[in-house]
Each structure stands twice: as C-alpha cells, then as structure tokens.
PDB file of C-alpha atoms in Angstrom:
ATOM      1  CA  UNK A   1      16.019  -4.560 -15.025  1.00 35.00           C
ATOM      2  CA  UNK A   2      17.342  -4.535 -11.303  1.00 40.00           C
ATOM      3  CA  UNK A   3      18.324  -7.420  -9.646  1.00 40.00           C
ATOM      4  CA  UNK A   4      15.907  -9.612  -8.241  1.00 41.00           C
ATOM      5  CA  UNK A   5      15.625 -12.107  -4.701  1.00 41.00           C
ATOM      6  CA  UNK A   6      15.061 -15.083  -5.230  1.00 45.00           C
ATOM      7  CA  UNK A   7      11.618 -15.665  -3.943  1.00 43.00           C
ATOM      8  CA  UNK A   8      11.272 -19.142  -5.089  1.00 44.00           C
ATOM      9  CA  UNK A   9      13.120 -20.800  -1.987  1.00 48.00           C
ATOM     10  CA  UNK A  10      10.707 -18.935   0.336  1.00 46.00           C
ATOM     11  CA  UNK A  11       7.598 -18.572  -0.933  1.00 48.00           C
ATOM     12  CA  UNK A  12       7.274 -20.823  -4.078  1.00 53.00           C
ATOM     13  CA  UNK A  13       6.724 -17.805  -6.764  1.00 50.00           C
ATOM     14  CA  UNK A  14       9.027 -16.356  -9.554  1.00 51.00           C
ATOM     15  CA  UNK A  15       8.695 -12.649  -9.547  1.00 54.00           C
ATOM     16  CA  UNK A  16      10.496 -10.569 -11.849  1.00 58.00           C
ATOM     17  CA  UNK A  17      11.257  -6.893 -12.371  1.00 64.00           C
ATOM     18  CA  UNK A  18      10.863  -3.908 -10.717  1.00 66.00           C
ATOM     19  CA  UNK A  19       8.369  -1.435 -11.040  1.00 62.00           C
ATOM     20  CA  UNK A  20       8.579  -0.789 -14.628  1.00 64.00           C
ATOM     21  CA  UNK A  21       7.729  -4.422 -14.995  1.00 64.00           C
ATOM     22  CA  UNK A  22       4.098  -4.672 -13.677  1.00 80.00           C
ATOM     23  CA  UNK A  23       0.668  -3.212 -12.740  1.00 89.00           C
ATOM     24  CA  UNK A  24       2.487  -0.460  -9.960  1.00 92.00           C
ATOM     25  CA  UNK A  25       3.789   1.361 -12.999  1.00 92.00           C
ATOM     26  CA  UNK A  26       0.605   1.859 -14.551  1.00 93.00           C
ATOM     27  CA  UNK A  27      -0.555   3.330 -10.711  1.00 95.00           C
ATOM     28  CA  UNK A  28       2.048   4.946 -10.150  1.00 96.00           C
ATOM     29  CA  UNK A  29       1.737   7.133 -13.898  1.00 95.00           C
ATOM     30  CA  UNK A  30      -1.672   7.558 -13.157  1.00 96.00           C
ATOM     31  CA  UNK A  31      -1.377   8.875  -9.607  1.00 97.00           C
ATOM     32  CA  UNK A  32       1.466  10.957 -10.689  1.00 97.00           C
ATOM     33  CA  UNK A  33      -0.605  12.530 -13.568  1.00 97.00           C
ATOM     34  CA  UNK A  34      -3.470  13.247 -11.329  1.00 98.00           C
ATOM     35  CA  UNK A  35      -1.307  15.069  -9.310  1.00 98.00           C
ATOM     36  CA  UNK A  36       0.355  16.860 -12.052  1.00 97.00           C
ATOM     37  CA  UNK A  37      -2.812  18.529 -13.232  1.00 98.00           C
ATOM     38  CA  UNK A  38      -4.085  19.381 -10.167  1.00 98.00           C
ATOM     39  CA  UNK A  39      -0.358  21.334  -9.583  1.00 98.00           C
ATOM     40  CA  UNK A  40      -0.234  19.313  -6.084  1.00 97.00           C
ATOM     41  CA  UNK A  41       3.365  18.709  -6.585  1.00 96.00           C
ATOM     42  CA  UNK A  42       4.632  21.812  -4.059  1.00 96.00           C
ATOM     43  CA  UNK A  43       2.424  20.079  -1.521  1.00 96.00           C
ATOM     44  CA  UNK A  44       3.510  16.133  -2.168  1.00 97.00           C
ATOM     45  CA  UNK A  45       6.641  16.186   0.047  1.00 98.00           C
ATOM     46  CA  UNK A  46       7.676  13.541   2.409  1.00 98.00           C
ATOM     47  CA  UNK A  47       6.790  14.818   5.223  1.00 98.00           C
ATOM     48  CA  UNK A  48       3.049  15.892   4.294  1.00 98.00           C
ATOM     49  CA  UNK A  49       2.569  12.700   2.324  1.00 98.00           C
ATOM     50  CA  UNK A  50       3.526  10.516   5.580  1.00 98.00           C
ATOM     51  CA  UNK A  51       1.368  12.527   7.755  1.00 98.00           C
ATOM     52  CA  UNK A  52      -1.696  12.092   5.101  1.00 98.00           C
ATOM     53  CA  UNK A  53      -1.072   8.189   5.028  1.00 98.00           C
ATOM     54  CA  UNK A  54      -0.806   8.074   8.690  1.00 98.00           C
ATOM     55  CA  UNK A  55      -4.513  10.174   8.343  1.00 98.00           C
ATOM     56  CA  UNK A  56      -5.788   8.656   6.144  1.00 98.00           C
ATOM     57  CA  UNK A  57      -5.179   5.141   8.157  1.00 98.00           C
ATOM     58  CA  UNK A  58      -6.476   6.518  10.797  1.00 98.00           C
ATOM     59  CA  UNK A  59      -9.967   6.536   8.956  1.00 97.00           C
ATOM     60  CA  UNK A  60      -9.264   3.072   8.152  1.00 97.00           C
ATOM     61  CA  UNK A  61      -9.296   2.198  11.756  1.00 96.00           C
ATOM     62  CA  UNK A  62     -12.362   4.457  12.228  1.00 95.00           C
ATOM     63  CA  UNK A  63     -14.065   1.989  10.254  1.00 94.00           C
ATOM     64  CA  UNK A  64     -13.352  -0.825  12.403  1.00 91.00           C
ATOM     65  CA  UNK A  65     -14.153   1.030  15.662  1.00 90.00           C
ATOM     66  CA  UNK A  66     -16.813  -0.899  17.808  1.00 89.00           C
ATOM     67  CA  UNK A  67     -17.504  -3.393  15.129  1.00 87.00           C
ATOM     68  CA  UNK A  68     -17.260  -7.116  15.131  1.00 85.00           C
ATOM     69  CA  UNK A  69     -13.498  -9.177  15.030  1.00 88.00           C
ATOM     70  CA  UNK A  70     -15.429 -11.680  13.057  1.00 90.00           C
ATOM     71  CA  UNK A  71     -15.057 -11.346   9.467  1.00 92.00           C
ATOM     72  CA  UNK A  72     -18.584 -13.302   8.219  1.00 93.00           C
ATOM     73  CA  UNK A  73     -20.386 -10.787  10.964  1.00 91.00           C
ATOM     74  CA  UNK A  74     -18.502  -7.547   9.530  1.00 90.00           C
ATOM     75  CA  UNK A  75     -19.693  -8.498   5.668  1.00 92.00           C
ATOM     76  CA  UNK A  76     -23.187  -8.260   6.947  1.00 92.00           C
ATOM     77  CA  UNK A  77     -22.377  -4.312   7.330  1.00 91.00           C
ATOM     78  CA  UNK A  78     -23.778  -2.927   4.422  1.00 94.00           C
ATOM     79  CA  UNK A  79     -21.479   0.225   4.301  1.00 94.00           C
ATOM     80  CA  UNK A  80     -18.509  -2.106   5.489  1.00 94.00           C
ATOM     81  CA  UNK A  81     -16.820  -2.992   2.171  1.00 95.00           C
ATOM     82  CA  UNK A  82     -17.529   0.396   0.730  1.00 97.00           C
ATOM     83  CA  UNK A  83     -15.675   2.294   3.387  1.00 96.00           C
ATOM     84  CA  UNK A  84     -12.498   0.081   4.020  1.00 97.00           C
ATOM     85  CA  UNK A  85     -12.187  -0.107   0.038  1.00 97.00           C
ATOM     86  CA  UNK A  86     -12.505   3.773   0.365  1.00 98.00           C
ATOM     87  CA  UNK A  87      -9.988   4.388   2.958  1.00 98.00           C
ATOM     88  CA  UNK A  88      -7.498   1.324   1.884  1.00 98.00           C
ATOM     89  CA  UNK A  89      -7.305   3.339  -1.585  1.00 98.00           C
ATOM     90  CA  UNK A  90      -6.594   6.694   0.131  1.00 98.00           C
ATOM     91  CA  UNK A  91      -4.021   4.858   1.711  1.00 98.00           C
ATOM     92  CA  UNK A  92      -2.670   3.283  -0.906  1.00 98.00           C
ATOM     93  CA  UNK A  93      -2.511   6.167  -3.137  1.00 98.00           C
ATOM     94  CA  UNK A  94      -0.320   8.055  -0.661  1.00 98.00           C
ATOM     95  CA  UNK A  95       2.075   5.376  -0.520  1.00 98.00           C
ATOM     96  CA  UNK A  96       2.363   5.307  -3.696  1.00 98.00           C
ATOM     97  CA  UNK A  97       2.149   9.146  -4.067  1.00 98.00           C
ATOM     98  CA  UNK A  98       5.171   8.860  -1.662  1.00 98.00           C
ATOM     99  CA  UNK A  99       7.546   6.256  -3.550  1.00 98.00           C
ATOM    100  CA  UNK A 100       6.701   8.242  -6.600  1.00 97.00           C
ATOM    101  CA  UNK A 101       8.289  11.319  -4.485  1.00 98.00           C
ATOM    102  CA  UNK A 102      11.371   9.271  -3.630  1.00 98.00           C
ATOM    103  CA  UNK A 103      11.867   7.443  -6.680  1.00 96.00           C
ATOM    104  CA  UNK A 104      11.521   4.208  -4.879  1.00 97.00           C
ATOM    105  CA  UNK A 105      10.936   1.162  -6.253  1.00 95.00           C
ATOM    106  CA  UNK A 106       7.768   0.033  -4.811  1.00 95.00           C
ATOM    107  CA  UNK A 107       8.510  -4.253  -6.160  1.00 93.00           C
ATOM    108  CA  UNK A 108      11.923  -4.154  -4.912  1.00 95.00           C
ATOM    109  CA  UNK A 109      11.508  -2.680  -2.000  1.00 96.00           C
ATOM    110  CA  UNK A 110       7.831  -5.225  -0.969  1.00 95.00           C
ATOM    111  CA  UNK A 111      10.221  -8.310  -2.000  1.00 95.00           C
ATOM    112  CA  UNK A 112      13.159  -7.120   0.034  1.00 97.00           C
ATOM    113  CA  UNK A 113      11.023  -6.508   2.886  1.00 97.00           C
ATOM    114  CA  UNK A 114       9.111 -10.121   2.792  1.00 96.00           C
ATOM    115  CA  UNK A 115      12.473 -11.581   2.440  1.00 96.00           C
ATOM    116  CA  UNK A 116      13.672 -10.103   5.526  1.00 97.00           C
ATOM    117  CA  UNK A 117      10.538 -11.161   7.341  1.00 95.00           C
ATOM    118  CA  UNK A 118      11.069 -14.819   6.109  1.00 94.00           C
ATOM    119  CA  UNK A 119      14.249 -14.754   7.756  1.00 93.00           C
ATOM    120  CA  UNK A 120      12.922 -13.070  11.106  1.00 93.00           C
ATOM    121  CA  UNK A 121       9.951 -15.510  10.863  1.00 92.00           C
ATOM    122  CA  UNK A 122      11.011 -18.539   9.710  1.00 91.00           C
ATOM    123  CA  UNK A 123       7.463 -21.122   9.138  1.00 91.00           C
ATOM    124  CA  UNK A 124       8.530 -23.344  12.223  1.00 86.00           C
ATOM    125  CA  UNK A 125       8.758 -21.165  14.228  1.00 82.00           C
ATOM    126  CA  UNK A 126       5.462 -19.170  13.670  1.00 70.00           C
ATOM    127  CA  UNK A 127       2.620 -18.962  15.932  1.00 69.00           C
TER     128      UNK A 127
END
C-alpha cells in the first residue's frame, strides 16, 4: 500500500490506499478491458487521449452554452441531466483511460493535489 497524506488535519476524513484500494480500480479494469477488446490500445496514447478529454469537455461546455447560471432553472431542462451525465462520463473515462496509460495512481495523485490546494487556499483566506 503506498503512503498516504494525512487528510485528517485538512479536511476531517481518513482515506486510505491507493487505487487498488477502492471503487477506481474496479473503473479502471473495466475501462481497460473495454478497450482491450475493441484492440484500441495502438490508438490510447497520451497525446490522443488528452486531445479526446479536452473534446470531449468541450461538449460538456456545449451543454451549458446559452443556458441559465442558476442551478434550480437548469434542472427544469429536460435533456439537461442526461447530457452533462453523458459528456461528464466521456470525460471521465478518458481520464481514466489516460492514468491507466501512465500507470498513475488516480487516489494518490487527487489527494496530493487537494493537499496542495489546501495549502495554496488556506479556509481564511477564501473568498
């Protein structure tokens, strides 16, 4: 098990383990399998994999375009939840698709990066 920050101090939780430790492993095996039978792999480098989750955000935004900023009033869009669940998994998926690539540790590297911010952003000194 790698080591872990201590997130307590910050942000009141215990979290343990990497990736091999939670729910991200089970994505990750199941986003590397559907890749595997599809024989994707050639095209899953890191360059084409950040270019599809930059895309695929893209879309994301798409969604948003000349809609509301108010939450309650975008909920009353039918297709709303649909589509940003849509393009939030593509997302997602090539993230993942992309740590999977680089052997990253997808829990380590979340918790490192929160830690960071709590030190760049300290609580009083928030907006």
């Amino acid at each position: 098990m790698k080591e872990v920050i201590d997130e307590k101090k910050s942000t009141g939780f215990i979290v343990m383990g990497g990736d091999s430790d939670n729910k991200i492993m089970n994505l990750r095996n199941l986003i590397r399998d559907f890749t595997r039978r599809r024989n994707w792999e050639p095209y899953h480098n890191p360059k084409d994999l950040a270019l599809s989750i930059s895309i695929e955000a893209a879309e994301l935004l798409e969604v948003m375009q000349w809609r509301e900023h108010n939450i309650e009033k975008l909920l009353t869009y039918p297709d709303f939840l649909p589509r940003v669940q849509e393009e939030l998994a593509d997302v997602m998926i090539y993230c993942i698709s992309l740590a999977n690539v680089l052997d990253l540790d997808i829990s380590d590297m979340v918790r490192k990066k929160v830690s960071r911010n709590e030190e760049k952003y300290p609580v009083g000194k928030s907006l």
